[in-house]
PDB file of C-alpha atoms in Angstrom:
ATOM      1  CA  LYS A 839      11.772   0.937  19.442  1.00  0.00           C
ATOM      2  CA  ALA A 840      11.247  -1.914  17.196  1.00  0.00           C
ATOM      3  CA  GLY A 841       7.328  -2.316  16.289  1.00  0.00           C
ATOM      4  CA  VAL A 842       6.046  -6.059  16.785  1.00  0.00           C
ATOM      5  CA  THR A 843       7.829  -8.725  14.292  1.00  0.00           C
ATOM      6  CA  GLN A 844       6.151 -11.229  12.740  1.00  0.00           C
ATOM      7  CA  THR A 845       7.500 -14.287  10.995  1.00  0.00           C
ATOM      8  CA  PRO A 846       7.299 -15.656   8.679  1.00  0.00           C
ATOM      9  CA  ARG A 847       5.693 -12.959   6.222  1.00  0.00           C
ATOM     10  CA  TYR A 848       4.257 -15.485   3.815  1.00  0.00           C
ATOM     11  CA  LEU A 849       3.398 -19.184   3.917  1.00  0.00           C
ATOM     12  CA  ILE A 850       1.762 -21.704   1.802  1.00  0.00           C
ATOM     13  CA  LYS A 851       0.685 -24.934   2.941  1.00  0.00           C
ATOM     14  CA  THR A 852      -1.587 -27.958   2.034  1.00  0.00           C
ATOM     15  CA  ARG A 853      -4.629 -28.994   3.725  1.00  0.00           C
ATOM     16  CA  GLY A 854      -3.997 -31.481   6.545  1.00  0.00           C
ATOM     17  CA  GLN A 855      -0.330 -29.978   7.256  1.00  0.00           C
ATOM     18  CA  GLN A 856       0.089 -28.130  10.173  1.00  0.00           C
ATOM     19  CA  VAL A 857       2.052 -24.508  10.408  1.00  0.00           C
ATOM     20  CA  THR A 858       3.559 -22.458  13.396  1.00  0.00           C
ATOM     21  CA  LEU A 859       3.764 -18.878  13.267  1.00  0.00           C
ATOM     22  CA  SER A 860       6.307 -16.523  15.377  1.00  0.00           C
ATOM     23  CA  CYS A 861       5.471 -13.205  17.163  1.00  0.00           C
ATOM     24  CA  SER A 862       8.357 -10.890  18.870  1.00  0.00           C
ATOM     25  CA  PRO A 863       6.709  -8.130  20.681  1.00  0.00           C
ATOM     26  CA  ILE A 864       8.125  -4.549  21.696  1.00  0.00           C
ATOM     27  CA  SER A 865      10.549  -4.805  23.786  1.00  0.00           C
ATOM     28  CA  GLY A 866       9.250  -4.770  27.230  1.00  0.00           C
ATOM     29  CA  HIS A 867       5.559  -5.859  26.226  1.00  0.00           C
ATOM     30  CA  ARG A 868       4.126  -8.980  28.256  1.00  0.00           C
ATOM     31  CA  SER A 869       1.306  -9.079  26.504  1.00  0.00           C
ATOM     32  CA  VAL A 870       0.734 -10.730  22.749  1.00  0.00           C
ATOM     33  CA  SER A 871      -2.779 -11.542  21.320  1.00  0.00           C
ATOM     34  CA  TRP A 872      -3.273 -13.392  18.256  1.00  0.00           C
ATOM     35  CA  TYR A 873      -6.154 -12.621  15.648  1.00  0.00           C
ATOM     36  CA  GLN A 874      -7.143 -13.608  12.561  1.00  0.00           C
ATOM     37  CA  GLN A 875      -8.367 -11.694   9.394  1.00  0.00           C
ATOM     38  CA  THR A 876     -10.439 -13.118   6.523  1.00  0.00           C
ATOM     39  CA  PRO A 877     -12.686 -11.345   4.025  1.00  0.00           C
ATOM     40  CA  GLY A 878     -15.747 -13.204   5.136  1.00  0.00           C
ATOM     41  CA  GLN A 879     -15.866 -13.276   8.965  1.00  0.00           C
ATOM     42  CA  GLY A 880     -13.149  -9.897   9.199  1.00  0.00           C
ATOM     43  CA  LEU A 881     -11.344  -9.708  12.561  1.00  0.00           C
ATOM     44  CA  GLN A 882     -11.678 -12.150  15.324  1.00  0.00           C
ATOM     45  CA  PHE A 883      -9.699 -13.044  18.368  1.00  0.00           C
ATOM     46  CA  LEU A 884      -7.648 -15.586  18.531  1.00  0.00           C
ATOM     47  CA  PHE A 885      -6.208 -15.198  22.045  1.00  0.00           C
ATOM     48  CA  GLU A 886      -4.061 -13.308  24.623  1.00  0.00           C
ATOM     49  CA  TYR A 887      -1.215 -14.575  26.586  1.00  0.00           C
ATOM     50  CA  PHE A 888       0.553 -12.816  29.606  1.00  0.00           C
ATOM     51  CA  SER A 889       3.665 -13.788  31.030  1.00  0.00           C
ATOM     52  CA  GLU A 890       3.442 -17.358  29.712  1.00  0.00           C
ATOM     53  CA  THR A 891      -0.568 -17.900  30.192  1.00  0.00           C
ATOM     54  CA  GLN A 892      -3.204 -18.149  28.227  1.00  0.00           C
ATOM     55  CA  ARG A 893      -5.479 -15.093  29.355  1.00  0.00           C
ATOM     56  CA  ASN A 894      -8.261 -15.252  27.307  1.00  0.00           C
ATOM     57  CA  LYS A 895      -9.393 -17.398  24.034  1.00  0.00           C
ATOM     58  CA  GLY A 896     -11.716 -16.545  21.328  1.00  0.00           C
ATOM     59  CA  ASN A 897     -14.496 -19.018  19.606  1.00  0.00           C
ATOM     60  CA  PHE A 898     -11.883 -20.903  17.603  1.00  0.00           C
ATOM     61  CA  PRO A 899     -11.229 -25.080  17.341  1.00  0.00           C
ATOM     62  CA  GLY A 900      -8.979 -26.590  19.181  1.00  0.00           C
ATOM     63  CA  ARG A 901      -6.448 -27.086  16.194  1.00  0.00           C
ATOM     64  CA  PHE A 902      -5.747 -23.362  16.786  1.00  0.00           C
ATOM     65  CA  SER A 903      -3.350 -23.125  19.752  1.00  0.00           C
ATOM     66  CA  GLY A 904      -0.567 -20.966  20.982  1.00  0.00           C
ATOM     67  CA  ARG A 905       2.285 -20.484  23.959  1.00  0.00           C
ATOM     68  CA  GLN A 906       4.440 -17.491  25.120  1.00  0.00           C
ATOM     69  CA  PHE A 907       8.155 -18.033  26.166  1.00  0.00           C
ATOM     70  CA  SER A 908       9.976 -16.438  28.781  1.00  0.00           C
ATOM     71  CA  ASN A 909      11.133 -13.429  26.722  1.00  0.00           C
ATOM     72  CA  SER A 910       7.311 -13.077  26.007  1.00  0.00           C
ATOM     73  CA  ARG A 911       8.166 -14.203  22.348  1.00  0.00           C
ATOM     74  CA  SER A 912       4.990 -16.252  21.341  1.00  0.00           C
ATOM     75  CA  GLU A 913       3.946 -18.595  18.761  1.00  0.00           C
ATOM     76  CA  MET A 914       0.547 -19.981  17.406  1.00  0.00           C
ATOM     77  CA  ASN A 915       0.160 -23.289  16.038  1.00  0.00           C
ATOM     78  CA  VAL A 916      -2.589 -24.606  13.617  1.00  0.00           C
ATOM     79  CA  SER A 917      -2.885 -28.452  13.015  1.00  0.00           C
ATOM     80  CA  THR A 918      -5.064 -30.212   9.920  1.00  0.00           C
ATOM     81  CA  LEU A 919      -5.226 -27.419   8.423  1.00  0.00           C
ATOM     82  CA  GLU A 920      -8.413 -26.470   6.201  1.00  0.00           C
ATOM     83  CA  LEU A 921      -8.816 -24.273   3.291  1.00  0.00           C
ATOM     84  CA  GLY A 922     -10.701 -22.315   5.626  1.00  0.00           C
ATOM     85  CA  ASP A 923      -7.945 -21.374   7.638  1.00  0.00           C
ATOM     86  CA  SER A 924      -6.262 -19.328   4.943  1.00  0.00           C
ATOM     87  CA  ALA A 925      -6.084 -15.654   6.384  1.00  0.00           C
ATOM     88  CA  LEU A 926      -3.730 -12.916   7.767  1.00  0.00           C
ATOM     89  CA  TYR A 927      -3.193 -13.798  11.006  1.00  0.00           C
ATOM     90  CA  LEU A 928      -2.065 -10.431  13.079  1.00  0.00           C
ATOM     91  CA  CYS A 929      -0.195 -10.269  16.382  1.00  0.00           C
ATOM     92  CA  ALA A 930      -0.450  -7.508  18.803  1.00  0.00           C
ATOM     93  CA  SER A 931       1.591  -6.593  22.117  1.00  0.00           C
ATOM     94  CA  ARG A 932       0.731  -4.412  24.948  1.00  0.00           C
ATOM     95  CA  ASN A 933       2.813  -3.406  28.192  1.00  0.00           C
ATOM     96  CA  ARG A 934       0.196  -4.363  30.983  1.00  0.00           C
ATOM     97  CA  GLU A 935      -2.094  -7.317  31.046  1.00  0.00           C
ATOM     98  CA  TYR A 936      -5.309  -5.246  30.703  1.00  0.00           C
ATOM     99  CA  THR A 937      -4.851  -1.655  29.909  1.00  0.00           C
ATOM    100  CA  ASP A 938      -2.889  -0.137  27.451  1.00  0.00           C
ATOM    101  CA  THR A 939      -3.208  -0.025  23.334  1.00  0.00           C
ATOM    102  CA  GLN A 940      -2.399  -2.998  21.498  1.00  0.00           C
ATOM    103  CA  TYR A 941       0.148  -2.777  18.684  1.00  0.00           C
ATOM    104  CA  PHE A 942       0.059  -4.720  15.759  1.00  0.00           C
ATOM    105  CA  GLY A 943       2.751  -6.375  13.707  1.00  0.00           C
ATOM    106  CA  PRO A 944       2.629  -6.573   9.864  1.00  0.00           C
ATOM    107  CA  GLY A 945       0.873 -10.206   9.762  1.00  0.00           C
ATOM    108  CA  THR A 946       1.484 -13.729   8.422  1.00  0.00           C
ATOM    109  CA  ARG A 947      -0.687 -14.437   5.177  1.00  0.00           C
ATOM    110  CA  LEU A 948      -1.170 -18.150   5.237  1.00  0.00           C
ATOM    111  CA  THR A 949      -2.476 -19.766   2.121  1.00  0.00           C
ATOM    112  CA  VAL A 950      -4.051 -23.196   2.386  1.00  0.00           C
ATOM    113  CA  LEU A 951      -4.001 -25.012  -0.817  1.00  0.00           C
TER     114      LEU A 951
ATOM    115  CA  ALA B 194     -21.997  -9.177  23.894  1.00  0.00           C
ATOM    116  CA  GLN B 195     -20.072  -6.279  22.746  1.00  0.00           C
ATOM    117  CA  LYS B 196     -20.396  -5.643  18.831  1.00  0.00           C
ATOM    118  CA  VAL B 197     -18.901  -2.501  16.551  1.00  0.00           C
ATOM    119  CA  THR B 198     -20.843  -1.857  13.709  1.00  0.00           C
ATOM    120  CA  GLN B 199     -19.411   0.544  10.731  1.00  0.00           C
ATOM    121  CA  ALA B 200     -22.384   0.746   7.974  1.00  0.00           C
ATOM    122  CA  GLN B 201     -19.960   2.190   5.741  1.00  0.00           C
ATOM    123  CA  THR B 202     -18.278  -0.403   3.873  1.00  0.00           C
ATOM    124  CA  GLU B 203     -16.775   1.778   0.904  1.00  0.00           C
ATOM    125  CA  ILE B 204     -16.354   5.514   0.463  1.00  0.00           C
ATOM    126  CA  SER B 205     -15.014   7.261  -2.289  1.00  0.00           C
ATOM    127  CA  VAL B 206     -13.778  11.187  -1.899  1.00  0.00           C
ATOM    128  CA  VAL B 207     -11.785  13.197  -4.147  1.00  0.00           C
ATOM    129  CA  GLU B 208      -8.390  14.828  -2.557  1.00  0.00           C
ATOM    130  CA  LYS B 209      -9.074  17.773  -0.284  1.00  0.00           C
ATOM    131  CA  GLU B 210     -12.322  16.583   0.571  1.00  0.00           C
ATOM    132  CA  ASP B 211     -13.800  16.100   4.042  1.00  0.00           C
ATOM    133  CA  VAL B 212     -14.910  12.872   4.967  1.00  0.00           C
ATOM    134  CA  THR B 213     -16.663  11.127   8.108  1.00  0.00           C
ATOM    135  CA  LEU B 214     -16.244   6.863   9.135  1.00  0.00           C
ATOM    136  CA  ASP B 215     -18.961   6.357  11.158  1.00  0.00           C
ATOM    137  CA  CYS B 216     -18.743   3.909  14.342  1.00  0.00           C
ATOM    138  CA  VAL B 217     -21.422   2.643  16.290  1.00  0.00           C
ATOM    139  CA  TYR B 218     -20.841   0.320  19.315  1.00  0.00           C
ATOM    140  CA  GLU B 219     -22.695  -2.188  21.938  1.00  0.00           C
ATOM    141  CA  THR B 220     -21.551  -2.850  25.341  1.00  0.00           C
ATOM    142  CA  ARG B 221     -23.235  -3.652  28.858  1.00  0.00           C
ATOM    143  CA  ASP B 222     -20.088  -2.755  30.273  1.00  0.00           C
ATOM    144  CA  THR B 223     -19.369   0.626  32.122  1.00  0.00           C
ATOM    145  CA  THR B 224     -15.911   0.527  31.671  1.00  0.00           C
ATOM    146  CA  TYR B 225     -14.556   0.184  28.104  1.00  0.00           C
ATOM    147  CA  TYR B 226     -12.099   1.700  25.079  1.00  0.00           C
ATOM    148  CA  LEU B 227     -12.652   2.734  22.045  1.00  0.00           C
ATOM    149  CA  PHE B 228     -10.010   2.373  19.373  1.00  0.00           C
ATOM    150  CA  TRP B 229      -9.259   3.304  15.658  1.00  0.00           C
ATOM    151  CA  TYR B 230      -7.016   1.586  13.238  1.00  0.00           C
ATOM    152  CA  LYS B 231      -6.081   2.293  10.186  1.00  0.00           C
ATOM    153  CA  GLN B 232      -4.419  -0.851   7.451  1.00  0.00           C
ATOM    154  CA  PRO B 233      -2.633   0.344   4.634  1.00  0.00           C
ATOM    155  CA  PRO B 234      -2.250  -2.111   1.594  1.00  0.00           C
ATOM    156  CA  SER B 235       0.921  -3.733   3.533  1.00  0.00           C
ATOM    157  CA  GLY B 236      -1.637  -5.200   6.168  1.00  0.00           C
ATOM    158  CA  GLU B 237      -0.101  -3.889   9.571  1.00  0.00           C
ATOM    159  CA  LEU B 238      -2.948  -2.445  11.258  1.00  0.00           C
ATOM    160  CA  VAL B 239      -1.852   1.131  12.803  1.00  0.00           C
ATOM    161  CA  PHE B 240      -2.968   2.497  16.164  1.00  0.00           C
ATOM    162  CA  LEU B 241      -4.668   6.093  15.235  1.00  0.00           C
ATOM    163  CA  ILE B 242      -6.350   6.592  18.686  1.00  0.00           C
ATOM    164  CA  ARG B 243      -7.730   5.192  22.335  1.00  0.00           C
ATOM    165  CA  ARG B 244     -10.631   6.795  24.666  1.00  0.00           C
ATOM    166  CA  ASN B 245     -12.288   5.376  27.826  1.00  0.00           C
ATOM    167  CA  SER B 246     -15.795   5.135  28.205  1.00  0.00           C
ATOM    168  CA  PHE B 247     -15.246   7.844  31.377  1.00  0.00           C
ATOM    169  CA  ASP B 248     -13.964  10.584  28.769  1.00  0.00           C
ATOM    170  CA  GLU B 249     -16.092  12.193  25.938  1.00  0.00           C
ATOM    171  CA  GLN B 250     -14.031  14.914  25.039  1.00  0.00           C
ATOM    172  CA  ASN B 251     -13.756  15.115  21.417  1.00  0.00           C
ATOM    173  CA  GLU B 252     -10.091  14.922  20.179  1.00  0.00           C
ATOM    174  CA  ILE B 253      -7.987  16.718  17.426  1.00  0.00           C
ATOM    175  CA  SER B 254      -5.235  15.786  15.663  1.00  0.00           C
ATOM    176  CA  GLY B 255      -3.294  17.764  12.772  1.00  0.00           C
ATOM    177  CA  ARG B 256      -6.266  16.546  10.307  1.00  0.00           C
ATOM    178  CA  TYR B 257      -7.654  13.820  12.150  1.00  0.00           C
ATOM    179  CA  SER B 258     -10.910  14.437  14.572  1.00  0.00           C
ATOM    180  CA  TRP B 259     -12.712  11.757  16.775  1.00  0.00           C
ATOM    181  CA  ASN B 260     -16.243  12.730  17.778  1.00  0.00           C
ATOM    182  CA  PHE B 261     -17.620  10.472  21.022  1.00  0.00           C
ATOM    183  CA  GLN B 262     -21.050  10.190  22.033  1.00  0.00           C
ATOM    184  CA  LYS B 263     -22.068   7.940  24.768  1.00  0.00           C
ATOM    185  CA  SER B 264     -25.568   9.278  24.201  1.00  0.00           C
ATOM    186  CA  THR B 265     -25.836   7.645  20.896  1.00  0.00           C
ATOM    187  CA  SER B 266     -22.948   4.799  21.508  1.00  0.00           C
ATOM    188  CA  SER B 267     -21.088   6.100  18.546  1.00  0.00           C
ATOM    189  CA  PHE B 268     -17.178   7.039  17.833  1.00  0.00           C
ATOM    190  CA  ASN B 269     -17.038   8.617  14.830  1.00  0.00           C
ATOM    191  CA  PHE B 270     -13.584   9.921  12.734  1.00  0.00           C
ATOM    192  CA  THR B 271     -13.557  12.770  10.437  1.00  0.00           C
ATOM    193  CA  ILE B 272     -10.330  13.424   8.106  1.00  0.00           C
ATOM    194  CA  THR B 273     -10.385  17.144   6.940  1.00  0.00           C
ATOM    195  CA  ALA B 274      -9.028  17.853   3.712  1.00  0.00           C
ATOM    196  CA  SER B 275      -8.256  14.093   2.384  1.00  0.00           C
ATOM    197  CA  GLN B 276      -5.108  13.168   0.699  1.00  0.00           C
ATOM    198  CA  VAL B 277      -4.200  10.152  -1.790  1.00  0.00           C
ATOM    199  CA  VAL B 278      -2.158   8.539   1.819  1.00  0.00           C
ATOM    200  CA  ASP B 279      -5.106   8.282   3.540  1.00  0.00           C
ATOM    201  CA  SER B 280      -6.441   5.728   1.093  1.00  0.00           C
ATOM    202  CA  ALA B 281      -6.979   2.714   3.281  1.00  0.00           C
ATOM    203  CA  VAL B 282      -9.439   0.738   5.305  1.00  0.00           C
ATOM    204  CA  TYR B 283     -10.122   1.749   8.792  1.00  0.00           C
ATOM    205  CA  PHE B 284     -11.420  -0.055  11.658  1.00  0.00           C
ATOM    206  CA  CYS B 285     -13.459   0.774  14.746  1.00  0.00           C
ATOM    207  CA  ALA B 286     -12.677  -1.467  17.900  1.00  0.00           C
ATOM    208  CA  LEU B 287     -13.827  -1.932  21.182  1.00  0.00           C
ATOM    209  CA  SER B 288     -12.292  -3.479  24.176  1.00  0.00           C
ATOM    210  CA  GLU B 289     -14.338  -4.279  27.831  1.00  0.00           C
ATOM    211  CA  ASN B 290     -12.720  -4.536  31.056  1.00  0.00           C
ATOM    212  CA  ASN B 291     -14.951  -7.251  31.556  1.00  0.00           C
ATOM    213  CA  ALA B 292     -13.756  -9.294  28.601  1.00  0.00           C
ATOM    214  CA  GLY B 293      -9.929  -9.411  29.295  1.00  0.00           C
ATOM    215  CA  ASN B 294      -9.919  -6.272  27.288  1.00  0.00           C
ATOM    216  CA  MET B 295      -9.800  -8.175  23.612  1.00  0.00           C
ATOM    217  CA  LEU B 296     -10.725  -6.116  20.578  1.00  0.00           C
ATOM    218  CA  THR B 297     -14.000  -6.440  19.264  1.00  0.00           C
ATOM    219  CA  PHE B 298     -13.767  -4.920  15.662  1.00  0.00           C
ATOM    220  CA  GLY B 299     -15.814  -3.622  13.380  1.00  0.00           C
ATOM    221  CA  GLY B 300     -16.312  -4.570   9.739  1.00  0.00           C
ATOM    222  CA  GLY B 301     -13.733  -1.847   8.364  1.00  0.00           C
ATOM    223  CA  THR B 302     -14.657   1.035   6.158  1.00  0.00           C
ATOM    224  CA  ARG B 303     -12.579   1.049   2.885  1.00  0.00           C
ATOM    225  CA  LEU B 304     -11.809   4.809   2.435  1.00  0.00           C
ATOM    226  CA  MET B 305     -10.564   5.915  -1.651  1.00  0.00           C
ATOM    227  CA  VAL B 306      -9.143   9.112  -1.754  1.00  0.00           C
ATOM    228  CA  LYS B 307      -8.768  10.096  -5.992  1.00  0.00           C
ATOM    229  CA  PRO B 308      -6.426  12.738  -6.921  1.00  0.00           C
TER     230      PRO B 308
END
């Protein structure tokens, strides 16, 4: 099976812009989670979607949002970008809603100038 | 609230040495899962192992072994006869049944294996 894929792999934006990142889960997986990784804060949970519904949300401002489509693909959006949003954004998928291991994609590295 | 602590931020060893990465966790949940992930320079988190809170049996997989002790809330990871390819950042993580099973990560341990 193909792994989790994320596009784009690298992105450069300027402050105030918005950005959309995409994640395609492992075939058959219905849950997608997003994590932010920065040198200062480490790996932090953003949100999780299952069957197109947001099931859990981390402690991030409303500028961070996401959605999941009927084919389980997910997008996350960050509006009004700030310098501190520069990070590696990792997507993970798993088969069932609450159990099972999360498998991660290669990440999207976002740089905000 | 759940918390994972990896006290060793960086470890440097010479190839063929054994190395243990420490992980201590905090949780009030009785049902939880512990994980180890490896992050090579490419950035992708590679799953290594998952244990549930009811299974304290230690596990060995090739050169890798894991020691889970509920009494000390620890889930340590040992690499035997380390190799240069083991160089990476290793993360310990916890998910709780009552918290929607989101992953809470430790700060990571950077392992450098020198030839």
